[in-house]
Coordinates of N, CA and C in Angstrom, one line a residue:
G245 N -33.7 17.5 3.1 CA -32.1 18.3 2.7 C -31.6 17.8 4.0
L246 N -32.5 17.9 5.9 CA -31.1 17.6 6.5 C -30.7 16.8 6.4
I247 N -31.3 15.7 6.1 CA -31.2 13.5 6.6 C -30.3 13.2 4.7
G248 N -30.5 13.9 3.9 CA -29.7 14.2 2.4 C -28.2 14.5 3.4
T249 N -27.7 15.7 4.3 CA -26.7 16.6 4.9 C -26.5 15.3 5.2
L250 N -26.4 14.3 6.6 CA -26.0 14.4 7.8 C -25.1 12.4 7.1
Y251 N -26.1 12.3 6.3 CA -25.8 11.1 5.6 C -24.2 11.4 4.8
E252 N -24.2 12.0 4.0 CA -23.2 13.1 2.9 C -22.0 13.1 4.3
A253 N -22.2 13.7 5.6 CA -22.0 13.9 6.6 C -20.7 13.0 7.4
Y254 N -22.0 11.5 7.3 CA -20.6 10.7 7.6 C -20.9 9.8 7.3
Q255 N -20.3 9.5 5.7 CA -20.1 9.2 4.8 C -18.4 10.2 4.5
Y256 N -18.8 10.8 4.2 CA -16.9 11.8 4.7 C -16.5 11.5 5.5
H257 N -17.1 11.1 6.7 CA -16.4 10.6 8.0 C -15.5 9.4 8.2
K258 N -17.1 9.1 7.1 CA -15.6 7.3 7.2 C -14.6 7.3 6.3
I259 N -14.6 8.0 4.6 CA -13.9 8.3 4.0 C -12.5 9.1 4.5
E260 N -12.5 10.3 5.3 CA -12.3 10.8 5.1 C -10.6 9.4 7.1
K261 N -11.6 8.9 8.1 CA -10.7 7.6 8.7 C -9.6 7.6 8.2
V262 N -10.3 6.6 6.5 CA -9.9 6.0 5.6 C -8.3 5.9 5.4
N263 N -8.5 7.6 4.3 CA -7.4 8.1 4.6 C -6.4 8.7 5.1
H264 N -6.8 8.5 5.9 CA -5.4 8.9 6.8 C -5.7 7.7 7.9
A265 N -6.4 6.8 7.9 CA -4.6 5.6 7.9 C -4.1 5.3 6.7
I266 N -4.3 5.7 5.4 CA -3.8 5.5 4.8 C -2.0 5.7 4.0
L267 N -2.4 7.3 4.1 CA -1.4 8.8 4.9 C -0.3 7.9 6.2
A268 N -1.3 7.2 7.4 CA -0.7 7.1 8.1 C 0.4 5.1 7.9
G269 N -0.1 5.1 7.2 CA 1.1 3.1 6.5 C 0.0 2.7 7.4
Q270 N -1.0 2.7 8.2 CA -1.3 1.5 8.2 C -2.1 1.0 7.7
Q271 N -3.0 -0.2 8.5 CA -3.9 -0.5 7.7 C -5.4 -0.5 8.3
I272 N -5.8 -0.6 7.1 CA -7.5 -0.5 7.3 C -8.3 -1.7 7.5
S273 N -9.0 -1.1 9.4 CA -10.4 -2.2 9.7 C -11.2 -2.3 9.6
D274 N -11.6 -0.8 9.4 CA -13.2 -0.9 8.5 C -13.3 -1.5 7.5
D275 N -14.3 -2.2 8.3 CA -14.9 -3.9 7.2 C -16.1 -3.1 6.4
A276 N -16.3 -1.6 6.2 CA -17.2 -1.0 5.3 C -17.0 -0.7 4.3
F277 N -15.1 -1.8 4.1 CA -14.1 -0.7 3.0 C -13.6 -1.7 2.5
P278 N -14.1 -3.5 1.9 CA -13.1 -4.2 1.9 C -12.3 -4.6 0.8
Y279 N -12.7 -3.9 0.1 CA -11.9 -3.4 -1.6 C -10.2 -2.2 -0.8
L280 N -10.9 -1.9 -0.4 CA -9.6 -0.6 0.5 C -8.8 -1.5 0.9
Q281 N -9.4 -2.6 1.9 CA -8.2 -2.9 2.6 C -7.7 -4.0 2.1
K282 N -7.9 -4.9 1.3 CA -7.3 -6.0 0.9 C -6.5 -5.3 -0.3
F283 N -6.5 -4.2 -0.9 CA -6.0 -3.6 -1.8 C -4.5 -2.9 -0.7
A284 N -5.5 -2.6 -0.1 CA -4.0 -2.4 0.8 C -3.6 -3.5 1.4
A285 N -3.6 -4.6 1.9 CA -3.3 -5.7 1.9 C -2.2 -6.7 1.0
A286 N -2.3 -6.2 -0.7 CA -1.7 -6.3 -1.2 C -0.5 -5.9 -1.7
Y287 N -0.9 -4.5 -1.7 CA 0.4 -3.1 -1.5 C 0.9 -2.9 -0.5
D288 N 1.0 -3.7 0.5 CA 2.0 -3.8 2.0 C 2.3 -5.1 2.0
Q289 N 2.4 -6.1 1.1 CA 2.6 -7.3 1.1 C 4.2 -7.1 0.2
G290 N 3.8 -6.9 -1.1 CA 4.4 -6.2 -1.9 C 5.7 -5.4 -1.7
E291 N 4.8 -4.0 -1.1 CA 6.6 -3.4 0.2 C 7.4 -4.4 0.8
K292 N 6.8 -4.9 1.3 CA 7.7 -6.1 2.2 C 7.9 -7.0 1.7
H293 N 8.3 -7.1 -0.2 CA 8.9 -8.4 -0.8 C 8.6 -9.6 -0.5
D294 N 7.3 -9.3 -1.0 CA 6.7 -10.5 -0.7 C 5.8 -10.6 -1.5
Y295 N 5.9 -10.5 -3.1 CA 5.8 -10.6 -4.1 C 4.8 -11.1 -4.3
K296 N 4.8 -12.8 -4.4 CA 4.3 -13.4 -4.8 C 3.1 -13.6 -3.6
H297 N 2.4 -13.2 -2.5 CA 0.8 -13.6 -2.2 C 1.2 -11.7 -2.4
A298 N 1.4 -10.7 -3.2 CA 0.9 -9.6 -3.0 C 0.1 -9.6 -4.6
V299 N 0.7 -10.6 -5.2 CA 0.0 -12.0 -6.6 C -1.1 -12.1 -6.8
Q300 N -0.5 -12.3 -5.7 CA -2.7 -14.1 -5.0 C -3.5 -13.0 -5.2
T301 N -2.9 -11.2 -3.6 CA -4.3 -11.1 -3.1 C -4.8 -10.2 -3.5
Y302 N -4.3 -9.3 -5.1 CA -4.2 -9.1 -6.3 C -5.3 -9.7 -7.0
G303 N -4.5 -10.5 -7.0 CA -5.7 -11.3 -8.3 C -7.2 -11.8 -7.3
Q304 N -6.9 -12.1 -6.4 CA -8.6 -11.8 -5.6 C -8.9 -10.5 -5.4
L305 N -8.7 -9.4 -5.7 CA -9.4 -8.6 -6.3 C -9.5 -8.2 -7.3
L306 N -9.1 -9.4 -8.5 CA -9.8 -9.1 -9.9 C -11.0 -10.0 -9.4
E307 N -11.5 -10.1 -8.4 CA -12.8 -11.0 -8.6 C -14.0 -10.2 -7.7
I308 N -13.7 -9.3 -7.4 CA -14.7 -8.8 -5.8 C -15.2 -8.0 -6.9
T309 N -14.6 -6.7 -8.5 CA -14.4 -6.1 -8.5 C -14.4 -5.9 -10.0
S310 N -16.1 -5.3 -11.1 CA -16.1 -5.4 -12.6 C -15.7 -4.2 -13.3
K311 N -15.4 -2.8 -12.7 CA -14.4 -1.7 -12.4 C -13.5 -1.6 -13.3
P312 N -13.6 -1.0 -14.9 CA -12.8 -1.4 -15.8 C -11.3 -1.0 -15.0
D313 N -11.7 0.6 -14.4 CA -10.4 1.7 -14.4 C -9.9 0.8 -12.6
E314 N -10.7 0.0 -12.3 CA -10.3 -1.2 -11.2 C -9.3 -1.9 -12.0
Q315 N -9.9 -2.7 -12.2 CA -9.4 -3.2 -12.8 C -8.0 -3.7 -13.2
A316 N -7.5 -2.7 -15.1 CA -7.0 -1.7 -15.2 C -5.5 -1.8 -13.9
K317 N -5.7 -1.1 -12.9 CA -5.7 -0.4 -11.3 C -3.9 -2.3 -10.6
I318 N -5.1 -2.7 -10.9 CA -4.5 -4.1 -10.6 C -4.5 -4.9 -11.3
Q319 N -4.3 -4.7 -12.1 CA -3.5 -5.6 -13.4 C -1.4 -4.7 -13.7
F320 N -2.3 -4.0 -13.2 CA -1.2 -2.9 -12.8 C 0.0 -3.5 -11.8
N321 N -1.2 -3.2 -11.2 CA -0.2 -4.1 -10.0 C 0.5 -5.1 -10.1
I322 N -0.2 -5.8 -10.7 CA 0.6 -7.4 -10.7 C 1.3 -7.4 -11.2
A323 N 1.7 -7.1 -12.3 CA 2.1 -6.8 -13.4 C 3.7 -6.9 -12.5
N324 N 4.6 -4.9 -11.7 CA 4.5 -4.8 -10.6 C 5.8 -5.8 -9.9
N325 N 4.6 -6.5 -9.9 CA 5.1 -7.7 -8.5 C 6.1 -8.4 -9.2
L326 N 5.0 -8.6 -10.5 CA 6.6 -9.8 -11.3 C 7.1 -9.7 -11.7
F327 N 6.8 -8.2 -12.1 CA 8.4 -7.2 -12.7 C 9.4 -7.8 -12.0
V328 N 8.8 -6.9 -10.7 CA 10.2 -6.1 -9.6 C 10.2 -8.1 -8.8
S329 N 9.3 -9.2 -9.8 CA 9.9 -10.5 -8.6 C 11.2 -11.3 -9.7
G330 N 11.0 -11.0 -11.5 CA 12.1 -11.4 -11.7 C 13.2 -11.4 -12.5
L331 N 13.1 -9.8 -11.5 CA 14.0 -9.1 -10.9 C 15.1 -9.8 -10.4
I332 N 14.3 -10.1 -9.5 CA 15.6 -10.5 -8.2 C 15.7 -12.7 -8.6
R333 N 15.7 -12.7 -9.5 CA 16.0 -13.7 -9.7 C 17.2 -13.8 -10.0
R334 N 17.7 -14.9 -10.4 CA 19.4 -14.8 -10.6 C 19.7 -15.0 -12.5
I335 N 20.3 -15.1 -12.7 CA 20.8 -14.9 -14.4 C 21.0 -16.2 -13.8
N336 N 20.9 -16.8 -15.6 CA 23.1 -17.8 -15.3 C 24.3 -17.8 -15.4
D337 N 24.8 -18.6 -15.8 CA 26.1 -18.7 -15.8 C 26.3 -17.9 -17.0
D338 N 25.4 -18.2 -18.5 CA 25.6 -18.3 -19.3 C 24.9 -17.5 -19.8
G339 N 24.4 -16.4 -19.0 CA 23.5 -14.3 -19.5 C 22.2 -15.7 -19.5
T340 N 21.3 -16.2 -19.5 CA 19.8 -17.0 -19.9 C 19.4 -16.9 -18.6
L341 N 18.1 -16.5 -18.9 CA 17.3 -16.2 -16.9 C 17.0 -17.2 -16.9
Q342 N 16.8 -17.7 -15.3 CA 16.6 -19.1 -15.1 C 14.6 -19.0 -15.4
D343 N 14.9 -20.6 -14.6 CA 13.2 -21.0 -16.1 C 12.4 -19.7 -14.7
E344 N 12.4 -19.4 -13.8 CA 11.3 -17.9 -12.7 C 11.6 -17.4 -13.1
A345 N 12.3 -16.5 -13.2 CA 12.1 -15.2 -13.8 C 11.5 -15.3 -15.3
R346 N 11.7 -16.0 -16.4 CA 11.5 -16.3 -17.6 C 9.6 -16.0 -17.5
Y347 N 9.0 -17.3 -16.2 CA 7.4 -17.2 -16.2 C 7.3 -15.7 -16.2
A348 N 8.3 -15.3 -15.4 CA 7.8 -14.1 -14.1 C 7.5 -12.8 -14.9
Y349 N 8.4 -12.7 -15.7 CA 8.6 -11.9 -17.2 C 7.7 -11.8 -18.2
S350 N 7.1 -13.3 -17.8 CA 5.8 -13.6 -19.2 C 5.2 -13.5 -18.7
Q351 N 4.6 -13.5 -17.9 CA 3.2 -13.1 -16.1 C 3.1 -11.9 -16.8
A352 N 3.9 -11.0 -16.3 CA 4.4 -9.3 -16.1 C 3.5 -8.9 -17.8
K353 N 3.9 -9.3 -18.2 CA 3.8 -8.9 -20.1 C 2.5 -9.3 -19.7
M354 N 1.7 -10.4 -19.7 CA 0.6 -10.3 -19.8 C -0.5 -9.2 -19.1
A355 N -0.2 -9.2 -18.0 CA -1.1 -7.9 -16.8 C -0.9 -6.7 -17.5
Y356 N 0.7 -6.6 -17.7 CA -0.1 -5.4 -18.2 C -0.4 -4.9 -19.6
E357 N 0.2 -5.8 -20.5 CA -0.9 -5.7 -22.1 C -2.2 -5.7 -21.5
Q358 N -2.6 -6.6 -20.5 CA -4.5 -7.0 -20.0 C -4.3 -5.3 -19.2
S359 N -4.0 -4.6 -19.0 CA -3.6 -2.8 -18.4 C -4.3 -2.7 -19.1
L360 N -3.7 -2.7 -19.9 CA -3.5 -1.5 -21.6 C -5.1 -1.7 -22.7
R361 N -5.6 -2.5 -22.2 CA -6.3 -2.9 -22.9 C -7.9 -2.2 -22.0
L362 N -7.6 -2.4 -20.7 CA -9.2 -1.6 -20.0 C -8.3 -0.5 -20.3
A363 N -7.0 0.2 -20.1 CA -6.9 1.6 -20.2 C -5.6 2.0 -21.2
P364 N -6.4 2.2 -22.4 CA -5.3 2.2 -23.2 C -4.1 3.6 -23.0
L365 N -4.3 4.8 -22.3 CA -4.0 5.8 -21.5 C -3.1 6.1 -21.3
D366 N -3.3 4.7 -20.0 CA -1.9 4.6 -18.8 C -0.2 4.8 -19.8
R367 N 0.0 6.1 -19.0 CA 0.7 6.7 -19.3 C 2.4 5.4 -18.1
A368 N 1.6 4.6 -17.3 CA 3.2 3.9 -16.5 C 2.8 3.1 -16.7
A369 N 1.9 2.4 -17.0 CA 1.9 0.8 -17.6 C 1.8 0.7 -19.0
K370 N 2.2 2.0 -20.2 CA 3.3 2.1 -20.7 C 4.8 1.9 -21.2
F371 N 5.2 2.6 -20.1 CA 6.7 2.4 -19.4 C 6.6 1.9 -19.1
N372 N 6.3 1.4 -17.8 CA 6.9 0.0 -16.9 C 6.7 -1.5 -18.3
L373 N 5.9 -1.6 -19.7 CA 6.0 -2.7 -20.5 C 7.3 -2.2 -21.5
S374 N 7.3 -0.8 -21.6 CA 8.3 -1.0 -22.6 C 9.8 -1.4 -22.2
L375 N 9.6 -1.3 -20.7 CA 11.2 -1.2 -20.4 C 11.1 -2.1 -19.4
L376 N 10.4 -3.1 -19.5 CA 9.9 -4.7 -19.5 C 10.8 -5.0 -20.6
H377 N 9.7 -5.0 -22.7 CA 10.2 -5.5 -23.8 C 12.2 -5.6 -23.4
S378 N 12.8 -4.1 -22.2 CA 13.7 -4.6 -22.9 C 14.2 -5.2 -22.0
V379 N 14.5 -5.3 -21.5 CA 14.5 -6.4 -20.5 C 14.2 -7.7 -20.5
M380 N 13.3 -8.2 -21.0 CA 13.1 -9.6 -21.7 C 14.0 -9.5 -22.9
S381 N 14.2 -8.8 -23.9 CA 14.3 -8.6 -25.6 C 16.8 -9.4 -25.0
R382 N 17.1 -8.1 -23.3 CA 18.8 -8.8 -23.9 C 18.5 -9.4 -22.7
N383 N 18.0 -10.3 -22.0 CA 18.1 -12.0 -21.8 C 17.4 -13.2 -21.5
M384 N 16.5 -13.0 -22.0 CA 15.7 -13.6 -23.0 C 16.4 -14.4 -23.8
K385 N 17.4 -15.4 -23.0 CA 18.0 -15.6 -25.0 C 18.0 -17.5 -24.5
P386 N 17.5 -18.4 -25.8 CA 17.1 -19.6 -25.6 C 17.5 -20.1 -25.0
A387 N 17.0 -21.1 -24.0 CA 18.5 -21.7 -23.8 C 19.4 -23.0 -23.9
P388 N 20.9 -23.1 -23.8 CA 21.3 -23.9 -24.7 C 20.7 -25.8 -24.7
K389 N 20.6 -25.9 -25.8 CA 20.3 -27.5 -26.4 C 21.6 -28.7 -25.7
D390 N 20.8 -29.7 -24.6 CA 21.7 -30.8 -25.3 C 22.0 -31.2 -25.7
Q391 N 23.1 -31.7 -26.8 CA 23.3 -32.1 -27.5 C 24.2 -33.2 -27.5
S392 N 23.5 -34.6 -26.7 CA 24.3 -35.3 -25.9 C 24.1 -36.7 -26.7
T393 N 25.5 -36.7 -26.6 CA 25.5 -38.4 -27.8 C 26.0 -39.7 -26.7
M394 N 25.4 -39.5 -26.0 CA 25.7 -40.5 -24.3 C 24.7 -41.7 -25.5
E395 N 25.6 -43.1 -25.2 CA 25.1 -44.2 -24.9 C 24.9 -45.5 -24.6
L396 N 23.8 -45.9 -23.8 CA 23.5 -47.2 -23.5 C 23.8 -48.4 -23.7
S397 N 24.2 -48.8 -23.3 CA 24.7 -50.3 -23.4 C 24.9 -50.4 -24.7
N398 N 25.7 -49.4 -25.3 CA 26.5 -49.6 -26.6 C 25.7 -49.5 -27.8
L399 N 24.4 -48.4 -27.3 CA 22.9 -48.3 -28.7 C 22.7 -46.7 -28.2
P400 N 23.2 -45.7 -29.6 CA 23.2 -44.8 -29.3 C 21.8 -44.2 -29.7
I401 N 21.4 -42.9 -27.9 CA 20.4 -42.6 -28.7 C 19.8 -41.8 -30.1
G402 N 18.0 -41.6 -30.4 CA 18.4 -41.7 -31.3 C 17.9 -42.1 -32.4
L403 N 18.3 -41.8 -33.8 CA 17.3 -42.4 -34.5 C 19.2 -43.0 -35.6
P404 N 19.4 -44.0 -35.6 CA 21.2 -44.0 -37.2 C 20.9 -43.3 -37.8

């Protein structure tokens, strides 16, 4: 019983140290928690508006864990970073989204849906997905097709 108590006290001390570092906004430097260290690094990248690298780091986390609840959180954070990345993209003069924003939105939608498959009761993921749908439906107009009738060497383009 004494050995078990000492082990639990040691684990509690390690966890308390990590929690203190998280609350202080510091990077976790303890190698005993590689998942938390990488998660904190990805979150920090997102906070610094480095969405591309944050998504990549969260993607690496998906390879580390197999727990559905952790994967749902990771997918949710990937979707959030992609959503914000799409929001900061410019809109074309005709009101359509740039290709980068359209791609970010579609990837965010898939990540939110994956998160909801893993954790169907997650209200934040449901809300963000509905918000994404409203942004997409308003701005995802198809790009206008160029109906050029340009001629090359007096031959019209297309079939007669």
